[in-house]
Amino acid sequence: MSGFKPSRGKIALRHIGNDCESETGGIIYTKREHAIYGKAQVLSIGHPEIVDGKEIGVDFAVGDYVLYNHQEGWGEYSGIRLVKPSQIIAVIDEDTEIG
């Protein structure tokens, strides 16, 4: 994701989930996901947040899959969700199912 970096203290995520699926009979449904938490991949990390004159680092890196609280997001643009580092609950494996 070149050319895009969130502002200080923000993380850019690509949400994973809510994909439409089709059963054999052609009925299309959407998987229900957890109401508070979502799975996402970290696309970009802004400069560290500064609190009391000290930079607050993060425990994840670009490309990691994370569990995050999507009720407190900063918004979404072209499939990119902006969140605060404190909204990241855990680093998870790519194949971890949430729901």
Tab-separated table of C-alpha atoms in Angstrom:
chain	number	residue	atom	x	y	z
A	1	MET	CA	0.000	0.000	0.000
A	2	SER	CA	2.343	2.679	-1.204
A	3	GLY	CA	1.521	6.343	-1.014
A	4	PHE	CA	-0.803	6.119	2.000
A	5	LYS	CA	0.176	6.529	5.619
A	6	PRO	CA	-2.304	7.404	8.358
A	7	SER	CA	-1.668	10.374	10.605
A	8	ARG	CA	0.047	10.105	13.993
A	9	GLY	CA	-1.559	7.587	16.297
A	10	LYS	CA	-3.704	5.899	13.618
A	11	ILE	CA	-3.631	2.462	11.968
A	12	ALA	CA	-4.973	1.615	8.492
A	13	LEU	CA	-6.719	-1.777	8.313
A	14	ARG	CA	-8.355	-3.901	5.619
A	15	HIS	CA	-11.381	-5.521	7.267
A	16	ILE	CA	-11.826	-9.215	6.544
A	17	GLY	CA	-15.329	-10.648	6.753
A	18	ASN	CA	-18.970	-10.216	5.742
A	19	ASP	CA	-18.342	-11.982	2.455
A	20	CYS	CA	-21.436	-13.190	0.636
A	21	GLU	CA	-21.616	-16.913	0.064
A	22	SER	CA	-23.922	-19.091	-1.977
A	23	GLU	CA	-25.444	-22.441	-1.060
A	24	THR	CA	-26.150	-25.195	-3.583
A	25	GLY	CA	-29.704	-23.953	-4.100
A	26	GLY	CA	-28.490	-20.494	-5.114
A	27	ILE	CA	-29.533	-18.774	-1.890
A	28	ILE	CA	-27.070	-15.992	-1.112
A	29	TYR	CA	-26.429	-15.183	2.524
A	30	THR	CA	-23.995	-13.111	4.531
A	31	LYS	CA	-22.086	-14.686	7.398
A	32	ARG	CA	-22.915	-12.980	10.678
A	33	GLU	CA	-19.841	-11.822	12.487
A	34	HIS	CA	-19.282	-10.806	16.076
A	35	ALA	CA	-21.024	-7.520	16.903
A	36	ILE	CA	-18.017	-5.822	18.514
A	37	TYR	CA	-14.831	-7.390	17.181
A	38	GLY	CA	-13.593	-7.827	13.643
A	39	LYS	CA	-10.660	-9.415	11.866
A	40	ALA	CA	-8.406	-7.229	9.732
A	41	GLN	CA	-4.981	-7.022	8.148
A	42	VAL	CA	-2.699	-4.116	9.043
A	43	LEU	CA	-1.989	-2.102	5.880
A	44	SER	CA	-0.092	0.859	7.290
A	45	ILE	CA	0.912	2.324	10.647
A	46	GLY	CA	1.153	6.058	11.318
A	47	HIS	CA	3.859	7.627	13.455
A	48	PRO	CA	3.600	6.606	17.132
A	49	GLU	CA	1.199	8.478	19.372
A	50	ILE	CA	2.892	10.801	21.882
A	51	VAL	CA	1.658	10.740	25.486
A	52	ASP	CA	3.373	12.822	28.174
A	53	GLY	CA	6.282	13.463	25.800
A	54	LYS	CA	6.911	9.746	25.150
A	55	GLU	CA	6.175	7.792	21.976
A	56	ILE	CA	3.806	4.863	22.474
A	57	GLY	CA	4.858	1.957	20.222
A	58	VAL	CA	2.683	-0.880	18.921
A	59	ASP	CA	3.077	-4.664	19.207
A	60	PHE	CA	2.127	-5.481	15.617
A	61	ALA	CA	3.514	-4.809	12.156
A	62	VAL	CA	2.299	-4.139	8.633
A	63	GLY	CA	0.920	-7.384	7.216
A	64	ASP	CA	-0.162	-8.827	10.590
A	65	TYR	CA	-3.724	-10.062	11.079
A	66	VAL	CA	-5.433	-8.555	14.107
A	67	LEU	CA	-8.624	-8.680	16.117
A	68	TYR	CA	-9.956	-5.156	16.646
A	69	ASN	CA	-12.902	-3.300	18.148
A	70	HIS	CA	-14.731	-1.963	15.094
A	71	GLN	CA	-17.335	0.013	17.056
A	72	GLU	CA	-14.865	2.838	17.742
A	73	GLY	CA	-13.407	3.333	14.261
A	74	TRP	CA	-12.418	6.651	12.719
A	75	GLY	CA	-14.113	5.887	9.441
A	76	GLU	CA	-13.642	4.020	6.225
A	77	TYR	CA	-12.468	5.074	2.794
A	78	SER	CA	-12.184	2.737	-0.217
A	79	GLY	CA	-12.165	-0.319	2.041
A	80	ILE	CA	-9.516	1.092	4.407
A	81	ARG	CA	-10.545	1.438	8.042
A	82	LEU	CA	-8.714	3.870	10.310
A	83	VAL	CA	-8.485	2.985	14.002
A	84	LYS	CA	-6.467	3.918	17.080
A	85	PRO	CA	-3.786	1.457	18.242
A	86	SER	CA	-5.738	0.933	21.482
A	87	GLN	CA	-8.554	-0.666	19.440
A	88	ILE	CA	-6.295	-3.570	18.431
A	89	ILE	CA	-7.178	-6.399	20.822
A	90	ALA	CA	-4.823	-9.163	19.632
A	91	VAL	CA	-2.534	-10.319	16.846
A	92	ILE	CA	-3.981	-13.506	15.309
A	93	ASP	CA	-3.123	-16.052	12.625
A	94	GLU	CA	-4.435	-15.508	9.104
A	95	ASP	CA	-6.672	-18.585	9.280
A	96	THR	CA	-8.268	-17.710	12.659
A	97	GLU	CA	-12.069	-17.580	12.328
A	98	ILE	CA	-13.952	-14.882	14.237
A	99	GLY	CA	-17.607	-15.352	15.055
